Amino acid sequence: MNKLTKKLTYDATAEAVTAMLDDPQFREEVLERQQVVRGSATIDGDVVTIEQVRAGDDLPSFARSFVGDEILIVQTENWTSPTSADVRLAIPGKPGEAVGTLELVESGGTTTETIALDISVKIPLVGGKIEKLIAGIIESALDVEQRVGREWLAR
């Protein structure tokens, strides 16, 4: 199992960040900027579902043999309060997932979004390597989300 903790900061109130994360247009813009092959975001009450298909071209061969030419990632956020959610990233049909939490904490007009995930891939020999690879992909995706979020909140 590989642990990933990432902090994203925004010069905005937790209420403004929550409103942004609850906006399907924001989620779609993030997907577009992450250059996914295709993706969608739906928000149904307290449940956010993001489906994204990423190209497998730039993956090392050991990982590409596991996922194929494209990777479908389904991210589900179950918001348990306005500032916290349970998060799950699944790769349907594959023995890998990331499970954890998302929390927003406001301090002095700045909000920090902390994402903490446990990434597990249950494949003998290469599971650990693929977990590290997935952690890197998630981190890069979150860097893009933070850039889009800062621009979004500044509009």
PDB file of C-alpha atoms in Angstrom:
ATOM      1  CA  MET A   1       0.000   0.000   0.000  1.00  0.00           C
ATOM      2  CA  ASN A   2       1.201   3.473  -0.918  1.00  0.00           C
ATOM      3  CA  LYS A   3       0.066   6.547   1.030  1.00  0.00           C
ATOM      4  CA  LEU A   4      -0.417   9.912  -0.645  1.00  0.00           C
ATOM      5  CA  THR A   5      -1.174  13.161   1.170  1.00  0.00           C
ATOM      6  CA  LYS A   6      -1.512  16.335  -0.869  1.00  0.00           C
ATOM      7  CA  LYS A   7      -2.378  19.853   0.310  1.00  0.00           C
ATOM      8  CA  LEU A   8      -3.934  22.401  -2.029  1.00  0.00           C
ATOM      9  CA  THR A   9      -4.254  25.995  -0.821  1.00  0.00           C
ATOM     10  CA  TYR A  10      -6.662  28.666  -1.960  1.00  0.00           C
ATOM     11  CA  ASP A  11      -6.928  32.348  -1.034  1.00  0.00           C
ATOM     12  CA  ALA A  12     -10.630  31.982  -0.313  1.00  0.00           C
ATOM     13  CA  THR A  13     -13.048  30.974   2.416  1.00  0.00           C
ATOM     14  CA  ALA A  14     -13.946  27.319   2.932  1.00  0.00           C
ATOM     15  CA  GLU A  15     -17.473  28.249   1.835  1.00  0.00           C
ATOM     16  CA  ALA A  16     -16.162  29.574  -1.524  1.00  0.00           C
ATOM     17  CA  VAL A  17     -13.975  26.469  -2.050  1.00  0.00           C
ATOM     18  CA  THR A  18     -16.926  24.191  -1.199  1.00  0.00           C
ATOM     19  CA  ALA A  19     -19.100  26.057  -3.726  1.00  0.00           C
ATOM     20  CA  MET A  20     -16.359  25.662  -6.356  1.00  0.00           C
ATOM     21  CA  LEU A  21     -15.995  21.918  -5.692  1.00  0.00           C
ATOM     22  CA  ASP A  22     -19.790  21.614  -5.892  1.00  0.00           C
ATOM     23  CA  ASP A  23     -19.903  23.172  -9.379  1.00  0.00           C
ATOM     24  CA  PRO A  24     -19.942  20.693 -12.299  1.00  0.00           C
ATOM     25  CA  GLN A  25     -18.508  23.393 -14.606  1.00  0.00           C
ATOM     26  CA  PHE A  26     -15.426  23.675 -12.375  1.00  0.00           C
ATOM     27  CA  ARG A  27     -14.986  19.887 -12.368  1.00  0.00           C
ATOM     28  CA  GLU A  28     -15.358  19.767 -16.189  1.00  0.00           C
ATOM     29  CA  GLU A  29     -12.801  22.561 -16.615  1.00  0.00           C
ATOM     30  CA  VAL A  30     -10.335  20.628 -14.432  1.00  0.00           C
ATOM     31  CA  LEU A  31     -10.808  17.517 -16.592  1.00  0.00           C
ATOM     32  CA  GLU A  32     -10.282  19.567 -19.757  1.00  0.00           C
ATOM     33  CA  ARG A  33      -7.062  21.093 -18.397  1.00  0.00           C
ATOM     34  CA  GLN A  34      -5.829  17.661 -17.244  1.00  0.00           C
ATOM     35  CA  GLN A  35      -6.074  16.674 -20.909  1.00  0.00           C
ATOM     36  CA  VAL A  36      -8.049  13.501 -20.322  1.00  0.00           C
ATOM     37  CA  VAL A  37      -9.174  11.602 -23.422  1.00  0.00           C
ATOM     38  CA  ARG A  38     -12.749  12.064 -22.225  1.00  0.00           C
ATOM     39  CA  GLY A  39     -14.417  12.745 -18.918  1.00  0.00           C
ATOM     40  CA  SER A  40     -17.562  13.786 -17.133  1.00  0.00           C
ATOM     41  CA  ALA A  41     -18.564  15.142 -13.746  1.00  0.00           C
ATOM     42  CA  THR A  42     -21.933  14.664 -12.088  1.00  0.00           C
ATOM     43  CA  ILE A  43     -23.090  16.011  -8.771  1.00  0.00           C
ATOM     44  CA  ASP A  44     -26.101  14.425  -7.118  1.00  0.00           C
ATOM     45  CA  GLY A  45     -26.740  15.931  -3.688  1.00  0.00           C
ATOM     46  CA  ASP A  46     -23.699  15.133  -1.549  1.00  0.00           C
ATOM     47  CA  VAL A  47     -22.156  12.700  -4.057  1.00  0.00           C
ATOM     48  CA  VAL A  48     -19.695  13.851  -6.727  1.00  0.00           C
ATOM     49  CA  THR A  49     -18.786  11.331  -9.432  1.00  0.00           C
ATOM     50  CA  ILE A  50     -16.005  12.059 -11.889  1.00  0.00           C
ATOM     51  CA  GLU A  51     -15.277   9.628 -14.702  1.00  0.00           C
ATOM     52  CA  GLN A  52     -12.121  10.165 -16.675  1.00  0.00           C
ATOM     53  CA  VAL A  53     -10.382   8.222 -19.380  1.00  0.00           C
ATOM     54  CA  ARG A  54      -6.645   8.792 -19.629  1.00  0.00           C
ATOM     55  CA  ALA A  55      -4.358   7.674 -22.423  1.00  0.00           C
ATOM     56  CA  GLY A  56      -1.940   4.896 -21.466  1.00  0.00           C
ATOM     57  CA  ASP A  57       0.663   5.913 -24.090  1.00  0.00           C
ATOM     58  CA  ASP A  58       3.105   7.522 -21.679  1.00  0.00           C
ATOM     59  CA  LEU A  59       2.977   4.687 -19.137  1.00  0.00           C
ATOM     60  CA  PRO A  60       5.899   2.273 -18.743  1.00  0.00           C
ATOM     61  CA  SER A  61       5.325  -1.074 -20.468  1.00  0.00           C
ATOM     62  CA  PHE A  62       4.867  -3.004 -17.182  1.00  0.00           C
ATOM     63  CA  ALA A  63       1.933  -0.707 -16.322  1.00  0.00           C
ATOM     64  CA  ARG A  64       0.471  -0.548 -19.834  1.00  0.00           C
ATOM     65  CA  SER A  65       0.172  -4.345 -19.884  1.00  0.00           C
ATOM     66  CA  PHE A  66      -1.930  -3.990 -16.714  1.00  0.00           C
ATOM     67  CA  VAL A  67      -4.215  -1.137 -17.835  1.00  0.00           C
ATOM     68  CA  GLY A  68      -4.162  -1.223 -21.627  1.00  0.00           C
ATOM     69  CA  ASP A  69      -4.213   1.738 -24.033  1.00  0.00           C
ATOM     70  CA  GLU A  70      -6.686   3.705 -21.935  1.00  0.00           C
ATOM     71  CA  ILE A  71      -7.349   3.895 -18.214  1.00  0.00           C
ATOM     72  CA  LEU A  72     -10.847   4.546 -16.880  1.00  0.00           C
ATOM     73  CA  ILE A  73     -10.729   6.112 -13.430  1.00  0.00           C
ATOM     74  CA  VAL A  74     -13.947   6.659 -11.476  1.00  0.00           C
ATOM     75  CA  GLN A  75     -13.619   9.121  -8.594  1.00  0.00           C
ATOM     76  CA  THR A  76     -16.426   9.228  -6.059  1.00  0.00           C
ATOM     77  CA  GLU A  77     -16.653  11.804  -3.293  1.00  0.00           C
ATOM     78  CA  ASN A  78     -19.280  11.299  -0.593  1.00  0.00           C
ATOM     79  CA  TRP A  79     -19.501  14.626   1.229  1.00  0.00           C
ATOM     80  CA  THR A  80     -20.215  13.976   4.906  1.00  0.00           C
ATOM     81  CA  SER A  81     -20.207  17.710   5.783  1.00  0.00           C
ATOM     82  CA  PRO A  82     -19.626  20.978   3.876  1.00  0.00           C
ATOM     83  CA  THR A  83     -15.882  20.597   4.541  1.00  0.00           C
ATOM     84  CA  SER A  84     -15.166  16.864   4.420  1.00  0.00           C
ATOM     85  CA  ALA A  85     -15.682  13.930   2.088  1.00  0.00           C
ATOM     86  CA  ASP A  86     -14.825  10.260   1.777  1.00  0.00           C
ATOM     87  CA  VAL A  87     -12.990   9.726  -1.512  1.00  0.00           C
ATOM     88  CA  ARG A  88     -12.584   6.595  -3.627  1.00  0.00           C
ATOM     89  CA  LEU A  89     -10.804   6.255  -6.941  1.00  0.00           C
ATOM     90  CA  ALA A  90     -11.509   2.985  -8.702  1.00  0.00           C
ATOM     91  CA  ILE A  91     -10.192   1.475 -11.901  1.00  0.00           C
ATOM     92  CA  PRO A  92     -13.170  -0.693 -12.926  1.00  0.00           C
ATOM     93  CA  GLY A  93     -12.202  -4.244 -13.803  1.00  0.00           C
ATOM     94  CA  LYS A  94      -8.682  -3.847 -12.361  1.00  0.00           C
ATOM     95  CA  PRO A  95      -7.376  -4.805  -8.889  1.00  0.00           C
ATOM     96  CA  GLY A  96      -6.431  -1.269  -7.891  1.00  0.00           C
ATOM     97  CA  GLU A  97      -8.009   1.580  -5.958  1.00  0.00           C
ATOM     98  CA  ALA A  98      -7.300   4.626  -3.830  1.00  0.00           C
ATOM     99  CA  VAL A  99      -9.411   5.288  -0.736  1.00  0.00           C
ATOM    100  CA  GLY A 100      -9.237   8.163   1.699  1.00  0.00           C
ATOM    101  CA  THR A 101     -10.526  11.569   2.706  1.00  0.00           C
ATOM    102  CA  LEU A 102     -10.714  15.159   1.577  1.00  0.00           C
ATOM    103  CA  GLU A 103     -10.892  17.941   4.163  1.00  0.00           C
ATOM    104  CA  LEU A 104     -11.141  21.711   3.908  1.00  0.00           C
ATOM    105  CA  VAL A 105      -9.727  23.843   6.725  1.00  0.00           C
ATOM    106  CA  GLU A 106      -9.992  27.633   6.679  1.00  0.00           C
ATOM    107  CA  SER A 107      -7.544  29.844   8.511  1.00  0.00           C
ATOM    108  CA  GLY A 108      -7.296  33.604   8.101  1.00  0.00           C
ATOM    109  CA  GLY A 109      -9.116  33.708   4.764  1.00  0.00           C
ATOM    110  CA  THR A 110      -7.034  30.891   3.257  1.00  0.00           C
ATOM    111  CA  THR A 111      -8.463  27.416   2.805  1.00  0.00           C
ATOM    112  CA  THR A 112      -6.321  24.290   2.696  1.00  0.00           C
ATOM    113  CA  GLU A 113      -7.743  21.229   0.989  1.00  0.00           C
ATOM    114  CA  THR A 114      -6.026  18.083   2.247  1.00  0.00           C
ATOM    115  CA  ILE A 115      -6.424  14.882   0.272  1.00  0.00           C
ATOM    116  CA  ALA A 116      -5.157  11.741   2.028  1.00  0.00           C
ATOM    117  CA  LEU A 117      -5.320   8.475   0.072  1.00  0.00           C
ATOM    118  CA  ASP A 118      -4.230   4.879   0.540  1.00  0.00           C
ATOM    119  CA  ILE A 119      -3.403   3.460  -2.891  1.00  0.00           C
ATOM    120  CA  SER A 120      -3.418  -0.298  -3.326  1.00  0.00           C
ATOM    121  CA  VAL A 121      -2.833  -2.497  -6.359  1.00  0.00           C
ATOM    122  CA  LYS A 122      -3.135  -6.203  -5.676  1.00  0.00           C
ATOM    123  CA  ILE A 123      -0.828  -7.629  -8.336  1.00  0.00           C
ATOM    124  CA  PRO A 124       2.168  -9.784  -7.362  1.00  0.00           C
ATOM    125  CA  LEU A 125       5.633  -8.319  -8.083  1.00  0.00           C
ATOM    126  CA  VAL A 126       4.582  -5.081  -9.856  1.00  0.00           C
ATOM    127  CA  GLY A 127       1.797  -3.874  -7.518  1.00  0.00           C
ATOM    128  CA  GLY A 128       4.114  -1.543  -5.578  1.00  0.00           C
ATOM    129  CA  LYS A 129       5.550  -0.032  -8.757  1.00  0.00           C
ATOM    130  CA  ILE A 130       2.055   0.593 -10.136  1.00  0.00           C
ATOM    131  CA  GLU A 131       0.950   2.150  -6.805  1.00  0.00           C
ATOM    132  CA  LYS A 132       3.844   4.650  -7.053  1.00  0.00           C
ATOM    133  CA  LEU A 133       2.942   5.371 -10.667  1.00  0.00           C
ATOM    134  CA  ILE A 134      -0.712   5.984  -9.725  1.00  0.00           C
ATOM    135  CA  ALA A 135       0.369   8.260  -6.852  1.00  0.00           C
ATOM    136  CA  GLY A 136       2.359  10.353  -9.359  1.00  0.00           C
ATOM    137  CA  ILE A 137      -0.603  10.571 -11.747  1.00  0.00           C
ATOM    138  CA  ILE A 138      -2.925  11.640  -8.904  1.00  0.00           C
ATOM    139  CA  GLU A 139      -0.418  14.251  -7.677  1.00  0.00           C
ATOM    140  CA  SER A 140      -0.056  15.755 -11.155  1.00  0.00           C
ATOM    141  CA  ALA A 141      -3.846  15.813 -11.564  1.00  0.00           C
ATOM    142  CA  LEU A 142      -4.218  17.602  -8.208  1.00  0.00           C
ATOM    143  CA  ASP A 143      -1.577  20.190  -9.207  1.00  0.00           C
ATOM    144  CA  VAL A 144      -3.704  21.009 -12.265  1.00  0.00           C
ATOM    145  CA  GLU A 145      -6.852  21.124 -10.114  1.00  0.00           C
ATOM    146  CA  GLN A 146      -5.195  23.632  -7.769  1.00  0.00           C
ATOM    147  CA  ARG A 147      -4.121  25.875 -10.698  1.00  0.00           C
ATOM    148  CA  VAL A 148      -7.636  25.803 -12.180  1.00  0.00           C
ATOM    149  CA  GLY A 149      -9.139  26.386  -8.720  1.00  0.00           C
ATOM    150  CA  ARG A 150      -6.995  29.446  -8.038  1.00  0.00           C
ATOM    151  CA  GLU A 151      -7.970  30.915 -11.427  1.00  0.00           C
ATOM    152  CA  TRP A 152     -11.631  30.030 -10.834  1.00  0.00           C
ATOM    153  CA  LEU A 153     -11.724  31.712  -7.418  1.00  0.00           C
ATOM    154  CA  ALA A 154      -9.965  34.835  -8.758  1.00  0.00           C
ATOM    155  CA  ARG A 155     -12.675  35.418 -11.439  1.00  0.00           C
TER     156      ARG A 155
END
